[in-house]
């Protein structure tokens, strides 16, 4: 490198290329190479040849020696929807299978439909996203109650009263294959998790050992309104004690490149999207088989859906006896602390990827600041101030090196002009100047580069934190998770970015000088479409960096000068 300007230029250029490469990979249906949380914005695939059954019918993952029974029921003509309302939910259950087919989150506004709430689960002409359970037999040719079996709903309350803390709704199937299935959902006040109990009753004359399956089925479309300027993961995920958190892109499912743990006795399965998730959690110690695949849904909306499935083999049930299996279903926001309290590892659906080790303590600190300040916007500002204070001496070293480079820049410019026809001699003279002036061209780059992972981690914290969704800051900023409606913050951020560039010495090479202005401008344009909370964080960082750089330049006798572009 000839000078620190070229070094920093390449750092900025290289980092931008990493971001652009990741977005190019996502655009072409591949996994992002460097940053782990982008979603694949893939077109929904054609029906999978490996899964020809109707949506949600377990097949390929049953243990060896057992048989999955294809659905034989037609769609029930007499089925009905049962509505249940609590303080957090409006739920719709289908008597066909006792399936939860719609979950409206009453505390979360739908930014795409003002005046409406977020609908997470849905089974409509536009979306498919449901939570299904049922039984499959271990004996070939035996049909048991599945999520396609018509059930009856028992009488009971359908709205959580002020005096009540929980509400239950029960669905019961007729006996089929000598087995009756009874499902009971219990929804609690103030909770997005619900207890789901399955009572399997042997009504026959012989022992039965069915398998109980739990699955999440959804189409491959991303949530409406997600920005094309940044991507978050949408798709299935599993967690086991052995391999921890594993997520799978829709594109990999289409290509049958799913590589996850197939059997476990701990963990959960989940469907994840920006800010929200659903999950089935079985008791630890209960063996289960796991699969993720694509299934034909026979719908005009899409050619196929994607499902993640757990199948739990049950011990033999004697005639007249009942086997009860308790499970937990979650459908709601990715509130990290509450998810971790519900099941250790469930908080990982809020995916920070390889930067989790940095992101989790940053979120903890941000959360503590909000507990004190009561405003997420000021909490973001305070967190950046604390980070800049922690890195003060590291940044000071970088700015001192840059100030030295700025001081000797006239000498270097003169030398480059004098030796412009002798590049080899120019290089020798430049290194001689660096030695004589005791300047390290990399001195300003390395300290800044060491901080990049921390600020990338903070970027993902702010992008992923659902608590910031619909949270106001001041004045016109009513939602820190949405772009600034008047572009005031992005414009101010652009000005601070240009000011930083103007304070730096101009590179001797005219092309480098132009690039040093073009790159910040291009980077700033993206922030016009970023959430206001992210822009606020970057503005705060810029302002503090400018103040520190200005102060150090004055202390070192290098008055701030504005080097304007020459195009």
PDB file of C-alpha atoms in Angstrom, residues 30-232:
ATOM      1  CA  UNK A  30     -27.682 -19.613  -2.914  1.00  0.00           C
ATOM      2  CA  UNK A  31     -26.608 -19.368   0.685  1.00  0.00           C
ATOM      3  CA  UNK A  32     -24.958 -16.160   1.750  1.00  0.00           C
ATOM      4  CA  UNK A  33     -21.214 -16.768   2.054  1.00  0.00           C
ATOM      5  CA  UNK A  34     -20.169 -14.401   4.820  1.00  0.00           C
ATOM      6  CA  UNK A  35     -23.248 -13.264   6.728  1.00  0.00           C
ATOM      7  CA  UNK A  36     -25.433 -16.038   8.062  1.00  0.00           C
ATOM      8  CA  UNK A  37     -28.919 -14.604   8.384  1.00  0.00           C
ATOM      9  CA  UNK A  38     -30.153 -13.573   4.982  1.00  0.00           C
ATOM     10  CA  UNK A  39     -33.203 -15.365   3.689  1.00  0.00           C
ATOM     11  CA  UNK A  40     -33.362 -16.995   0.278  1.00  0.00           C
ATOM     12  CA  UNK A  41     -35.920 -15.141  -1.822  1.00  0.00           C
ATOM     13  CA  UNK A  42     -36.523 -18.200  -3.944  1.00  0.00           C
ATOM     14  CA  UNK A  43     -39.484 -18.877  -6.185  1.00  0.00           C
ATOM     15  CA  UNK A  44     -41.700 -21.592  -4.733  1.00  0.00           C
ATOM     16  CA  UNK A  45     -40.666 -24.931  -6.220  1.00  0.00           C
ATOM     17  CA  UNK A  46     -42.529 -27.474  -8.280  1.00  0.00           C
ATOM     18  CA  UNK A  47     -43.974 -30.379  -6.361  1.00  0.00           C
ATOM     19  CA  UNK A  48     -41.293 -32.515  -4.791  1.00  0.00           C
ATOM     20  CA  UNK A  49     -41.074 -35.977  -6.310  1.00  0.00           C
ATOM     21  CA  UNK A  50     -39.920 -37.300  -2.970  1.00  0.00           C
ATOM     22  CA  UNK A  51     -43.051 -36.086  -1.168  1.00  0.00           C
ATOM     23  CA  UNK A  52     -46.119 -36.796  -3.283  1.00  0.00           C
ATOM     24  CA  UNK A  53     -48.594 -36.811  -0.404  1.00  0.00           C
ATOM     25  CA  UNK A  54     -50.899 -33.975   0.518  1.00  0.00           C
ATOM     26  CA  UNK A  55     -49.367 -31.204   2.597  1.00  0.00           C
ATOM     27  CA  UNK A  56     -48.230 -32.372   6.013  1.00  0.00           C
ATOM     28  CA  UNK A  57     -48.595 -36.144   5.678  1.00  0.00           C
ATOM     29  CA  UNK A  58     -45.497 -37.716   7.259  1.00  0.00           C
ATOM     30  CA  UNK A  59     -43.819 -40.278   5.055  1.00  0.00           C
ATOM     31  CA  UNK A  60     -40.095 -40.460   4.562  1.00  0.00           C
ATOM     32  CA  UNK A  61     -38.914 -40.040   8.127  1.00  0.00           C
ATOM     33  CA  UNK A  62     -40.727 -42.815   9.937  1.00  0.00           C
ATOM     34  CA  UNK A  63     -38.412 -45.276  11.668  1.00  0.00           C
ATOM     35  CA  UNK A  64     -37.431 -48.420   9.856  1.00  0.00           C
ATOM     36  CA  UNK A  65     -40.100 -51.075  10.176  1.00  0.00           C
ATOM     37  CA  UNK A  66     -43.012 -48.640  10.454  1.00  0.00           C
ATOM     38  CA  UNK A  67     -45.391 -47.437   7.809  1.00  0.00           C
ATOM     39  CA  UNK A  68     -46.757 -43.984   7.047  1.00  0.00           C
ATOM     40  CA  UNK A  69     -50.389 -44.094   5.965  1.00  0.00           C
ATOM     41  CA  UNK A  70     -51.351 -41.721   3.153  1.00  0.00           C
ATOM     42  CA  UNK A  71     -54.351 -39.507   3.768  1.00  0.00           C
ATOM     43  CA  UNK A  72     -57.534 -41.255   2.681  1.00  0.00           C
ATOM     44  CA  UNK A  73     -60.064 -38.693   3.829  1.00  0.00           C
ATOM     45  CA  UNK A  74     -61.379 -36.105   1.417  1.00  0.00           C
ATOM     46  CA  UNK A  75     -61.559 -32.537   2.646  1.00  0.00           C
ATOM     47  CA  UNK A  76     -64.441 -32.490   5.076  1.00  0.00           C
ATOM     48  CA  UNK A  77     -67.492 -30.765   3.697  1.00  0.00           C
ATOM     49  CA  UNK A  78     -68.938 -30.187   7.173  1.00  0.00           C
ATOM     50  CA  UNK A  79     -65.830 -28.765   8.764  1.00  0.00           C
ATOM     51  CA  UNK A  80     -66.022 -25.455  10.610  1.00  0.00           C
ATOM     52  CA  UNK A  81     -63.723 -22.834  12.064  1.00  0.00           C
ATOM     53  CA  UNK A  82     -63.744 -22.254  15.814  1.00  0.00           C
ATOM     54  CA  UNK A  83     -62.664 -18.771  16.942  1.00  0.00           C
ATOM     55  CA  UNK A  84     -60.836 -18.224  20.226  1.00  0.00           C
ATOM     56  CA  UNK A  85     -59.739 -14.861  21.621  1.00  0.00           C
ATOM     57  CA  UNK A  86     -57.326 -14.042  24.447  1.00  0.00           C
ATOM     58  CA  UNK A  87     -55.477 -10.911  25.512  1.00  0.00           C
ATOM     59  CA  UNK A  88     -52.724 -11.657  22.938  1.00  0.00           C
ATOM     60  CA  UNK A  89     -54.391 -13.793  20.264  1.00  0.00           C
ATOM     61  CA  UNK A  90     -57.245 -14.217  17.889  1.00  0.00           C
ATOM     62  CA  UNK A  91     -57.016 -17.893  16.981  1.00  0.00           C
ATOM     63  CA  UNK A  92     -58.867 -19.994  14.424  1.00  0.00           C
ATOM     64  CA  UNK A  93     -59.035 -23.770  14.791  1.00  0.00           C
ATOM     65  CA  UNK A  94     -60.294 -26.033  12.021  1.00  0.00           C
ATOM     66  CA  UNK A  95     -62.425 -28.992  13.084  1.00  0.00           C
ATOM     67  CA  UNK A  96     -60.703 -30.835  10.265  1.00  0.00           C
ATOM     68  CA  UNK A  97     -57.910 -32.311  12.332  1.00  0.00           C
ATOM     69  CA  UNK A  98     -58.329 -29.840  15.195  1.00  0.00           C
ATOM     70  CA  UNK A  99     -55.646 -27.805  13.416  1.00  0.00           C
ATOM     71  CA  UNK A 100     -54.565 -24.288  14.332  1.00  0.00           C
ATOM     72  CA  UNK A 101     -54.927 -22.489  10.984  1.00  0.00           C
ATOM     73  CA  UNK A 102     -54.809 -18.817  11.938  1.00  0.00           C
ATOM     74  CA  UNK A 103     -53.056 -16.805  14.646  1.00  0.00           C
ATOM     75  CA  UNK A 104     -53.515 -13.051  14.800  1.00  0.00           C
ATOM     76  CA  UNK A 105     -51.170 -11.252  17.225  1.00  0.00           C
ATOM     77  CA  UNK A 106     -53.190  -8.497  18.876  1.00  0.00           C
ATOM     78  CA  UNK A 107     -50.187  -6.591  20.292  1.00  0.00           C
ATOM     79  CA  UNK A 108     -48.359  -6.255  16.964  1.00  0.00           C
ATOM     80  CA  UNK A 109     -49.463  -3.904  14.204  1.00  0.00           C
ATOM     81  CA  UNK A 110     -49.219  -4.927  10.550  1.00  0.00           C
ATOM     82  CA  UNK A 111     -47.086  -2.240   8.926  1.00  0.00           C
ATOM     83  CA  UNK A 112     -48.388  -3.202   5.472  1.00  0.00           C
ATOM     84  CA  UNK A 113     -52.039  -2.899   6.534  1.00  0.00           C
ATOM     85  CA  UNK A 114     -52.571   0.101   8.815  1.00  0.00           C
ATOM     86  CA  UNK A 115     -55.228  -0.590  11.412  1.00  0.00           C
ATOM     87  CA  UNK A 116     -54.712  -4.360  11.211  1.00  0.00           C
ATOM     88  CA  UNK A 117     -52.715  -6.752  13.367  1.00  0.00           C
ATOM     89  CA  UNK A 118     -50.013  -9.197  12.291  1.00  0.00           C
ATOM     90  CA  UNK A 119     -51.385 -12.550  11.150  1.00  0.00           C
ATOM     91  CA  UNK A 120     -48.656 -15.135  11.720  1.00  0.00           C
ATOM     92  CA  UNK A 121     -50.400 -18.427  10.961  1.00  0.00           C
ATOM     93  CA  UNK A 122     -52.871 -18.374   8.085  1.00  0.00           C
ATOM     94  CA  UNK A 123     -54.699 -20.725   5.723  1.00  0.00           C
ATOM     95  CA  UNK A 124     -56.186 -18.555   3.005  1.00  0.00           C
ATOM     96  CA  UNK A 125     -56.069 -18.051  -0.729  1.00  0.00           C
ATOM     97  CA  UNK A 126     -52.962 -15.892  -0.315  1.00  0.00           C
ATOM     98  CA  UNK A 127     -50.966 -17.728   2.356  1.00  0.00           C
ATOM     99  CA  UNK A 128     -50.462 -21.157   3.837  1.00  0.00           C
ATOM    100  CA  UNK A 129     -48.874 -21.468   7.267  1.00  0.00           C
ATOM    101  CA  UNK A 130     -50.398 -23.968   9.717  1.00  0.00           C
ATOM    102  CA  UNK A 131     -49.524 -26.110  12.733  1.00  0.00           C
ATOM    103  CA  UNK A 132     -50.617 -29.727  12.324  1.00  0.00           C
ATOM    104  CA  UNK A 133     -50.576 -32.883  14.431  1.00  0.00           C
ATOM    105  CA  UNK A 134     -51.962 -36.396  14.067  1.00  0.00           C
ATOM    106  CA  UNK A 135     -51.290 -40.114  14.278  1.00  0.00           C
ATOM    107  CA  UNK A 136     -49.758 -42.630  11.898  1.00  0.00           C
ATOM    108  CA  UNK A 137     -49.820 -46.370  12.406  1.00  0.00           C
ATOM    109  CA  UNK A 138     -46.871 -48.717  12.650  1.00  0.00           C
ATOM    110  CA  UNK A 139     -48.874 -51.391  10.811  1.00  0.00           C
ATOM    111  CA  UNK A 140     -49.274 -51.143   7.014  1.00  0.00           C
ATOM    112  CA  UNK A 141     -52.782 -50.424   5.785  1.00  0.00           C
ATOM    113  CA  UNK A 142     -54.142 -49.088   9.081  1.00  0.00           C
ATOM    114  CA  UNK A 143     -55.547 -45.542   9.002  1.00  0.00           C
ATOM    115  CA  UNK A 144     -55.533 -43.526  12.225  1.00  0.00           C
ATOM    116  CA  UNK A 145     -56.800 -39.975  12.988  1.00  0.00           C
ATOM    117  CA  UNK A 146     -54.635 -37.381  11.224  1.00  0.00           C
ATOM    118  CA  UNK A 147     -54.800 -33.637  10.665  1.00  0.00           C
ATOM    119  CA  UNK A 148     -57.273 -34.396   7.857  1.00  0.00           C
ATOM    120  CA  UNK A 149     -59.748 -36.248  10.093  1.00  0.00           C
ATOM    121  CA  UNK A 150     -63.003 -34.460  10.924  1.00  0.00           C
ATOM    122  CA  UNK A 151     -63.300 -33.849  14.664  1.00  0.00           C
ATOM    123  CA  UNK A 152     -65.937 -32.502  16.993  1.00  0.00           C
ATOM    124  CA  UNK A 153     -65.248 -29.620  19.351  1.00  0.00           C
ATOM    125  CA  UNK A 154     -66.400 -29.860  22.943  1.00  0.00           C
ATOM    126  CA  UNK A 155     -68.486 -27.023  24.412  1.00  0.00           C
ATOM    127  CA  UNK A 156     -66.631 -24.398  26.386  1.00  0.00           C
ATOM    128  CA  UNK A 157     -65.550 -20.765  26.621  1.00  0.00           C
ATOM    129  CA  UNK A 158     -64.176 -19.174  23.461  1.00  0.00           C
ATOM    130  CA  UNK A 159     -62.993 -15.899  24.960  1.00  0.00           C
ATOM    131  CA  UNK A 160     -60.616 -15.366  27.861  1.00  0.00           C
ATOM    132  CA  UNK A 161     -62.495 -13.425  30.516  1.00  0.00           C
ATOM    133  CA  UNK A 162     -60.870 -10.786  32.699  1.00  0.00           C
ATOM    134  CA  UNK A 163     -61.150 -13.038  35.738  1.00  0.00           C
ATOM    135  CA  UNK A 164     -59.569 -16.046  34.019  1.00  0.00           C
ATOM    136  CA  UNK A 165     -55.895 -16.836  33.501  1.00  0.00           C
ATOM    137  CA  UNK A 166     -56.282 -19.578  30.910  1.00  0.00           C
ATOM    138  CA  UNK A 167     -58.697 -21.029  28.390  1.00  0.00           C
ATOM    139  CA  UNK A 168     -58.916 -24.555  26.942  1.00  0.00           C
ATOM    140  CA  UNK A 169     -60.460 -25.907  23.761  1.00  0.00           C
ATOM    141  CA  UNK A 170     -60.772 -29.638  23.041  1.00  0.00           C
ATOM    142  CA  UNK A 171     -61.240 -31.543  19.773  1.00  0.00           C
ATOM    143  CA  UNK A 172     -62.179 -35.216  19.636  1.00  0.00           C
ATOM    144  CA  UNK A 173     -62.079 -37.596  16.686  1.00  0.00           C
ATOM    145  CA  UNK A 174     -64.217 -40.637  16.109  1.00  0.00           C
ATOM    146  CA  UNK A 175     -62.506 -43.976  16.591  1.00  0.00           C
ATOM    147  CA  UNK A 176     -60.489 -44.913  13.527  1.00  0.00           C
ATOM    148  CA  UNK A 177     -58.313 -47.996  13.257  1.00  0.00           C
ATOM    149  CA  UNK A 178     -59.231 -48.755  16.858  1.00  0.00           C
ATOM    150  CA  UNK A 179     -57.857 -45.417  18.077  1.00  0.00           C
ATOM    151  CA  UNK A 180     -59.493 -42.158  19.128  1.00  0.00           C
ATOM    152  CA  UNK A 181     -57.496 -38.903  19.290  1.00  0.00           C
ATOM    153  CA  UNK A 182     -58.374 -36.063  21.687  1.00  0.00           C
ATOM    154  CA  UNK A 183     -56.505 -32.732  21.370  1.00  0.00           C
ATOM    155  CA  UNK A 184     -56.661 -30.057  24.061  1.00  0.00           C
ATOM    156  CA  UNK A 185     -55.139 -26.606  23.547  1.00  0.00           C
ATOM    157  CA  UNK A 186     -54.650 -24.489  26.672  1.00  0.00           C
ATOM    158  CA  UNK A 187     -53.893 -20.806  26.084  1.00  0.00           C
ATOM    159  CA  UNK A 188     -52.630 -18.704  28.988  1.00  0.00           C
ATOM    160  CA  UNK A 189     -53.005 -15.016  29.722  1.00  0.00           C
ATOM    161  CA  UNK A 190     -49.969 -12.974  28.706  1.00  0.00           C
ATOM    162  CA  UNK A 191     -48.267 -15.927  26.970  1.00  0.00           C
ATOM    163  CA  UNK A 192     -47.576 -16.754  23.332  1.00  0.00           C
ATOM    164  CA  UNK A 193     -46.949 -20.398  24.191  1.00  0.00           C
ATOM    165  CA  UNK A 194     -49.800 -22.844  24.609  1.00  0.00           C
ATOM    166  CA  UNK A 195     -49.950 -26.322  26.108  1.00  0.00           C
ATOM    167  CA  UNK A 196     -51.174 -28.956  23.641  1.00  0.00           C
ATOM    168  CA  UNK A 197     -52.168 -32.306  25.129  1.00  0.00           C
ATOM    169  CA  UNK A 198     -52.852 -35.351  22.963  1.00  0.00           C
ATOM    170  CA  UNK A 199     -54.868 -38.165  24.522  1.00  0.00           C
ATOM    171  CA  UNK A 200     -54.605 -41.338  22.420  1.00  0.00           C
ATOM    172  CA  UNK A 201     -57.376 -43.765  23.411  1.00  0.00           C
ATOM    173  CA  UNK A 202     -57.240 -47.425  22.412  1.00  0.00           C
ATOM    174  CA  UNK A 203     -60.866 -48.307  21.626  1.00  0.00           C
ATOM    175  CA  UNK A 204     -59.992 -51.636  20.021  1.00  0.00           C
ATOM    176  CA  UNK A 205     -59.311 -55.138  21.294  1.00  0.00           C
ATOM    177  CA  UNK A 206     -55.546 -55.282  20.617  1.00  0.00           C
ATOM    178  CA  UNK A 207     -52.493 -53.344  21.707  1.00  0.00           C
ATOM    179  CA  UNK A 208     -51.613 -50.396  19.473  1.00  0.00           C
ATOM    180  CA  UNK A 209     -48.333 -48.493  19.194  1.00  0.00           C
ATOM    181  CA  UNK A 210     -49.036 -45.464  16.990  1.00  0.00           C
ATOM    182  CA  UNK A 211     -46.680 -42.616  16.185  1.00  0.00           C
ATOM    183  CA  UNK A 212     -47.609 -39.030  16.975  1.00  0.00           C
ATOM    184  CA  UNK A 213     -46.443 -36.356  14.541  1.00  0.00           C
ATOM    185  CA  UNK A 214     -46.083 -32.597  14.923  1.00  0.00           C
ATOM    186  CA  UNK A 215     -45.352 -30.349  11.975  1.00  0.00           C
ATOM    187  CA  UNK A 216     -45.296 -26.826  10.645  1.00  0.00           C
ATOM    188  CA  UNK A 217     -46.271 -26.268   7.015  1.00  0.00           C
ATOM    189  CA  UNK A 218     -45.922 -23.007   5.128  1.00  0.00           C
ATOM    190  CA  UNK A 219     -45.483 -21.636   1.633  1.00  0.00           C
ATOM    191  CA  UNK A 220     -42.099 -20.374   0.514  1.00  0.00           C
ATOM    192  CA  UNK A 221     -42.967 -16.687   0.275  1.00  0.00           C
ATOM    193  CA  UNK A 222     -41.192 -14.109   2.382  1.00  0.00           C
ATOM    194  CA  UNK A 223     -43.247 -11.848   4.690  1.00  0.00           C
ATOM    195  CA  UNK A 224     -44.893  -8.995   2.823  1.00  0.00           C
ATOM    196  CA  UNK A 225     -43.100  -5.684   2.888  1.00  0.00           C
ATOM    197  CA  UNK A 226     -39.600  -6.926   3.694  1.00  0.00           C
ATOM    198  CA  UNK A 227     -37.000  -4.604   2.191  1.00  0.00           C
ATOM    199  CA  UNK A 228     -34.919  -5.772  -0.763  1.00  0.00           C
ATOM    200  CA  UNK A 229     -31.984  -3.768   0.625  1.00  0.00           C
ATOM    201  CA  UNK A 230     -31.456  -6.209   3.489  1.00  0.00           C
ATOM    202  CA  UNK A 231     -32.531  -9.791   4.022  1.00  0.00           C
ATOM    203  CA  UNK A 232     -33.374 -11.871   7.050  1.00  0.00           C
TER     204      UNK A 232
END
